[in-house]
mmCIF file of C-alpha atoms in Angstrom:
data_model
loop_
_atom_site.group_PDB
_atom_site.id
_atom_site.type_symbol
_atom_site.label_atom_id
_atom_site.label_comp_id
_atom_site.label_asym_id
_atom_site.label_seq_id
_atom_site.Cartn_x
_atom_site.Cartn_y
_atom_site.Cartn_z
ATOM 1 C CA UNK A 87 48.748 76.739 104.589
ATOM 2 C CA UNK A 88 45.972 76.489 101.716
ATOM 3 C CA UNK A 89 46.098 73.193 100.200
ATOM 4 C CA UNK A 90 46.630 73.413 96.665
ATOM 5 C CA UNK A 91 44.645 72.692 94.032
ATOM 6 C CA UNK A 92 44.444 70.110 91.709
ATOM 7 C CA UNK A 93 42.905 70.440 88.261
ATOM 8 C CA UNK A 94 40.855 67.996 87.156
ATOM 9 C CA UNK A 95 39.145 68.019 83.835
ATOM 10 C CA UNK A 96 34.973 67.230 84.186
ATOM 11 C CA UNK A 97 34.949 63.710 83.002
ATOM 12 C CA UNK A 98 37.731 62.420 85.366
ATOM 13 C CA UNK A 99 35.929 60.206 87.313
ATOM 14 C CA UNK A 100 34.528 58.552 84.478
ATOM 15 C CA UNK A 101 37.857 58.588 82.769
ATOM 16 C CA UNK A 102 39.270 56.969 85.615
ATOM 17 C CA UNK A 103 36.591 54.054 85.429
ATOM 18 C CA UNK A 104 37.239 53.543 82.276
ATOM 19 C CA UNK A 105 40.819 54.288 82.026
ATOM 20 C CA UNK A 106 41.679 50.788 79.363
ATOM 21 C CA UNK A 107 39.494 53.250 76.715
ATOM 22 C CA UNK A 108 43.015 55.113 76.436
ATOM 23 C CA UNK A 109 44.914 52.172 75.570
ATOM 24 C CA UNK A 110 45.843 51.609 72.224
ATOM 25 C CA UNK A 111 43.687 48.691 71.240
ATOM 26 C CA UNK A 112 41.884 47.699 67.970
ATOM 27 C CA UNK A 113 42.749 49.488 65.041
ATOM 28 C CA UNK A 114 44.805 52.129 66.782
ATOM 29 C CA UNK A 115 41.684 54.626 67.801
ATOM 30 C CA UNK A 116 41.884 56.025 70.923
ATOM 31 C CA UNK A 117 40.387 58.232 73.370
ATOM 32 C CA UNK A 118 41.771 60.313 75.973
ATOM 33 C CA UNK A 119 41.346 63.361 78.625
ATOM 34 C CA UNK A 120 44.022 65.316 78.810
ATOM 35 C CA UNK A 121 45.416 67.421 81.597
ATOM 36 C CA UNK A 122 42.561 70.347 81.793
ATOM 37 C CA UNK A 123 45.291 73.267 79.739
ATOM 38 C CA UNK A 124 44.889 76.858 80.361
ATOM 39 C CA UNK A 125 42.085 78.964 78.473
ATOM 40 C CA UNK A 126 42.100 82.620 77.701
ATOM 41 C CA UNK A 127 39.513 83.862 75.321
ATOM 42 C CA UNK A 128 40.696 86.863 73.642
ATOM 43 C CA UNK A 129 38.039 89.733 72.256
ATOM 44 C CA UNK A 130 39.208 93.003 69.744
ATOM 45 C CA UNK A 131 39.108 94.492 66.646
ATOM 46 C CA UNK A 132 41.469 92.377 63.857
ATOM 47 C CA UNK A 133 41.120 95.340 61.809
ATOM 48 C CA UNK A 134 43.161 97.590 63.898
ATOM 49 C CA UNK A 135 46.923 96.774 62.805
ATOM 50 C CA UNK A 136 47.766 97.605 66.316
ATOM 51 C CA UNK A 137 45.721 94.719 68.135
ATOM 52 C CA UNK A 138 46.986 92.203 65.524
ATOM 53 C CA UNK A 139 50.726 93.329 65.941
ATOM 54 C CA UNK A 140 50.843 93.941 69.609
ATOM 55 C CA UNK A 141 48.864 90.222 70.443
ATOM 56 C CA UNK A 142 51.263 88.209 67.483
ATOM 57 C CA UNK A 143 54.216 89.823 69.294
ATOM 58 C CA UNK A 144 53.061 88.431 72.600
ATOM 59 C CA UNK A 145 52.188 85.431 71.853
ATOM 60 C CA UNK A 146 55.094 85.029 69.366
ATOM 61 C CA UNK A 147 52.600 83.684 66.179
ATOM 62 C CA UNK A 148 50.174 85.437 64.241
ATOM 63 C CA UNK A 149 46.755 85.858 65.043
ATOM 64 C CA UNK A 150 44.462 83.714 62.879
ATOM 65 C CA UNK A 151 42.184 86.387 60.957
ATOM 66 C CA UNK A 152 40.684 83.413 58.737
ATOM 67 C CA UNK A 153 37.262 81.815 60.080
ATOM 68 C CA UNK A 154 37.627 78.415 61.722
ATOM 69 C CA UNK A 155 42.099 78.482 61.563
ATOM 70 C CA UNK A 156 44.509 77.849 64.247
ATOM 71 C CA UNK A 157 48.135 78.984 64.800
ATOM 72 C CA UNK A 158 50.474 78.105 66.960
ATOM 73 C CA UNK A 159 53.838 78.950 69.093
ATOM 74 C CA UNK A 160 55.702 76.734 71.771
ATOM 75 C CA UNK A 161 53.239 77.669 74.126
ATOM 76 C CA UNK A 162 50.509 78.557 73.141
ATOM 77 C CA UNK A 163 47.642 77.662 70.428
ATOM 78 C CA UNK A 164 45.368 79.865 69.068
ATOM 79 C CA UNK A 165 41.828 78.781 67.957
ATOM 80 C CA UNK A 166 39.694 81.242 65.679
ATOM 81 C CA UNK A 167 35.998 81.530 67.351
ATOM 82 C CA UNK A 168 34.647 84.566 65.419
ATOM 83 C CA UNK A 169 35.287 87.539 63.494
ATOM 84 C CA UNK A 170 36.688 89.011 66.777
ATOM 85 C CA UNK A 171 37.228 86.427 69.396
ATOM 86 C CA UNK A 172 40.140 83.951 69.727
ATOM 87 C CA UNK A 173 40.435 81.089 72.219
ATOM 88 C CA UNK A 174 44.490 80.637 73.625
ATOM 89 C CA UNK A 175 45.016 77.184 75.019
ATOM 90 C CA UNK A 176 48.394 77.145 77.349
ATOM 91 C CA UNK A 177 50.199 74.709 79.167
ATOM 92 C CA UNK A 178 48.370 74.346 82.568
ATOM 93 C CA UNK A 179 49.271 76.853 85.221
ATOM 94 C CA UNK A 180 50.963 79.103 82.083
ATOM 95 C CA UNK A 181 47.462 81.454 81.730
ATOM 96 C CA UNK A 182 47.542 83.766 84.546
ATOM 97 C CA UNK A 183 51.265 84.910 83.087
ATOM 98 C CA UNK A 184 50.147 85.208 79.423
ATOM 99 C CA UNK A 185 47.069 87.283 80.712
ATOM 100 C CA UNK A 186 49.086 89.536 82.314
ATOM 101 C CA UNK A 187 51.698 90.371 79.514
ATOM 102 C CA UNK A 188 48.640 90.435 76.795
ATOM 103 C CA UNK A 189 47.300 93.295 79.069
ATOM 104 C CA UNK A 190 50.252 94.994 79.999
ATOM 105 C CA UNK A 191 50.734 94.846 76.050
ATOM 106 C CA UNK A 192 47.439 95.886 74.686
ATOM 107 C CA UNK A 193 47.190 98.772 77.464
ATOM 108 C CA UNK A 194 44.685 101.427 76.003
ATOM 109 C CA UNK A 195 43.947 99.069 72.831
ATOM 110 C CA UNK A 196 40.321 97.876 72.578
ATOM 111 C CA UNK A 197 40.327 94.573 73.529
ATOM 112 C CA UNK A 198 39.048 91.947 76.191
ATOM 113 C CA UNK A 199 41.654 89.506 78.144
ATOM 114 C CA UNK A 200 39.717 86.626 80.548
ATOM 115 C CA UNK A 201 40.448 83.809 82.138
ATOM 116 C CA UNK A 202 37.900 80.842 81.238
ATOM 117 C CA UNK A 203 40.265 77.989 82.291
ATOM 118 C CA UNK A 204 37.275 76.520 84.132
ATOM 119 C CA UNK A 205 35.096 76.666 81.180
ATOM 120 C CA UNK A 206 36.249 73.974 79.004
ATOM 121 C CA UNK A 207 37.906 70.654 79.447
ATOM 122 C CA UNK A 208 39.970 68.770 76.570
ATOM 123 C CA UNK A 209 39.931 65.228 75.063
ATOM 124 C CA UNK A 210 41.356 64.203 72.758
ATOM 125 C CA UNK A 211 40.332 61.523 69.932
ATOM 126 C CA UNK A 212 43.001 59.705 67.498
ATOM 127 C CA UNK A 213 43.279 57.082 65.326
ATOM 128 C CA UNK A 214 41.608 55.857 62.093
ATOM 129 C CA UNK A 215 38.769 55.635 62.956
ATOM 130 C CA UNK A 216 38.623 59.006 65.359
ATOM 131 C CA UNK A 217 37.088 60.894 61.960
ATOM 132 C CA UNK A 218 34.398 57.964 61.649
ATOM 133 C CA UNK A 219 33.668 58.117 65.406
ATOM 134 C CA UNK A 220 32.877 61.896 64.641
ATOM 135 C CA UNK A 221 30.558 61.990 62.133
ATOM 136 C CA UNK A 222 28.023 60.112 63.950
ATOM 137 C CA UNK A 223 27.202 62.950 65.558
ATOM 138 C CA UNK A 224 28.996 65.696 63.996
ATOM 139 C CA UNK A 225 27.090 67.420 61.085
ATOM 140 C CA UNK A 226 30.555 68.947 59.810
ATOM 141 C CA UNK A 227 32.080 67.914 56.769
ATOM 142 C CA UNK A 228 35.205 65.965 58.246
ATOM 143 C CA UNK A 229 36.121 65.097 54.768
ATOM 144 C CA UNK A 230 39.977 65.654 54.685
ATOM 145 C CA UNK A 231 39.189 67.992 51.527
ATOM 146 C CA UNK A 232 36.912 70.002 53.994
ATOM 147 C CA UNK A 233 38.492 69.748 57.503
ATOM 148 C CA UNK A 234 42.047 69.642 57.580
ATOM 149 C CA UNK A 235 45.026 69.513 59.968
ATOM 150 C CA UNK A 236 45.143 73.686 61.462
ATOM 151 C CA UNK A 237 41.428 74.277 61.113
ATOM 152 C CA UNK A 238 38.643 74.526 64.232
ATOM 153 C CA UNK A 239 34.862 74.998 64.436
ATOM 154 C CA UNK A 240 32.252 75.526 66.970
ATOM 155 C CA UNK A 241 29.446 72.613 66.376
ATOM 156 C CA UNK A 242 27.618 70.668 68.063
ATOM 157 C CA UNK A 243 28.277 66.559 69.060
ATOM 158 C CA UNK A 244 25.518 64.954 69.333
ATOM 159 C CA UNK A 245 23.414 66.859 71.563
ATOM 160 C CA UNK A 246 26.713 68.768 73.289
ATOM 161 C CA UNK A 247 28.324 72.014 72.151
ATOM 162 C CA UNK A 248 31.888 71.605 71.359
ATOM 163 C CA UNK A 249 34.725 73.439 70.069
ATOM 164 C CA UNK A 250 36.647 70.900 67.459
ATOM 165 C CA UNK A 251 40.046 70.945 66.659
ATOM 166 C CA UNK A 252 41.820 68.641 63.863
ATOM 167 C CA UNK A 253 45.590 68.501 64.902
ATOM 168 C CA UNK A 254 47.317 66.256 62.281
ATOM 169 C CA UNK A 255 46.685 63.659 59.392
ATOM 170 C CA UNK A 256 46.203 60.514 62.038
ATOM 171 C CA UNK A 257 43.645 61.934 62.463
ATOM 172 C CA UNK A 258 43.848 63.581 65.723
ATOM 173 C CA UNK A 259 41.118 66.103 67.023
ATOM 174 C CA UNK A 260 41.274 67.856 70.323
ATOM 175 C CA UNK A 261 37.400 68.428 71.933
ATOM 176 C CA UNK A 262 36.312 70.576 74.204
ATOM 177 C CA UNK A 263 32.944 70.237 75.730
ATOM 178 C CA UNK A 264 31.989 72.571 78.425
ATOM 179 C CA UNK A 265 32.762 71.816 81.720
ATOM 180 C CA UNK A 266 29.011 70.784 82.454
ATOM 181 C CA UNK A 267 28.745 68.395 79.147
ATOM 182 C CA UNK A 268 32.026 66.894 79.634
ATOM 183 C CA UNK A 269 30.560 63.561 81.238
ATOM 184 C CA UNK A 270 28.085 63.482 78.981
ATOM 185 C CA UNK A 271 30.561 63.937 75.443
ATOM 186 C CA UNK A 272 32.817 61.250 77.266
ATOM 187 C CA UNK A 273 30.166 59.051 77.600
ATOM 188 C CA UNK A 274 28.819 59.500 74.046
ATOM 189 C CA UNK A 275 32.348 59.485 72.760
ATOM 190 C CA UNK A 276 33.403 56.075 74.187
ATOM 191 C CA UNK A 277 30.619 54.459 72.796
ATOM 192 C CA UNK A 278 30.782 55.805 69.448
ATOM 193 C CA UNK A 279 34.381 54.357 69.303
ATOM 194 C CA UNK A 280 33.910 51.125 70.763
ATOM 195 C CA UNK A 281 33.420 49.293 67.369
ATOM 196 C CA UNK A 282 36.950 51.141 66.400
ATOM 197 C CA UNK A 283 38.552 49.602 69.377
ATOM 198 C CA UNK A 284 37.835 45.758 69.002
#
């Protein structure tokens, strides 16, 4: 029997080392990897009514249409990349499942289903100062008037692509570096929020 595999996200060991980082300490900031989630990036035409309707009715929420938004369902969160791609974020393990209904659904419909679980992983930043923390290497306008709670972007962090997610009003922002710059925006992360931890 295979052993089974475990899915770790591509700053674990580092994580691991450095594990008191996710405490609450400080001011309340904190830093986190999270449990690698599923990723399906999602390709078609959001002007065909039948695309839109067939992949909302799936995935039980409407798909975004407006540059840099996010919706959401119970299981599933879905981040605007472009005009037409979409990134879906499950629960780990969930993606294979979702893949399969989205392309028994879609059937002859122009569109593009794919696994890129192994792509990405996901931290997550939170706190007061997790907006502060950002914008020393962000060049996005984090300003609550400009980034807000349900809104993405692709940018870079410092010298790492990312795609950037602002969850609530804490603030909270998920990451996600590629797999190969995860160590690397980990690294950079944790010391940018050091002086938010003290």
């Amino acid at each position: 029997m295979a052993d089974t595999l475990i899915r770790q996200g591509g700053a674990t060991r580092f994580t691991q080392a450095v594990a008191s980082l996710g405490a609450n300490t400080g001011n309340g900031t904190r830093l986190a990897e999270l449990t690698p989630p599923g990723q399906i990036n999602l390709r078609g035409r959001p002007s065909d009514p039948r695309f839109v309707r067939t992949v909302g009715a799936v995935l039980g929420c409407v798909l975004p249409l407006n540059a840099n938004t996010v919706t959401s369902a119970a299981e599933v969160t879905v981040l605007w990349l472009g005009p037409d791609e979409w990134l879906l974020v499950t629960p780990a393990g969930e993606e294979t499942a979702l893949i399969a209904r989205l392309r028994e659904a879609l059937g002859d419909i122009h569109a593009a289903v794919t696994d890129v679980t192994g792509n990405r992983t996901r931290l997550r930043l939170s706190g007061p100062g997790a907006r502060e923390t950002l914008m020393k290497g962000c060049s996005l306008d984090l300003h609550p008037r400009g980034f807000r709670p349900g809104q993405c972007a692709q940018t870079l962090l410092a010298r790492g692509g990312i795609i950037l997610h602002q969850i609530d009003d804490a603030p909270t922002y998920d990451i996600y570096p590629r797999r190969s710059f995860s160590e690397y925006t980990w690294m950079w992360l944790s010391d940018a929020v050091a002086e938010y931890q003290r």
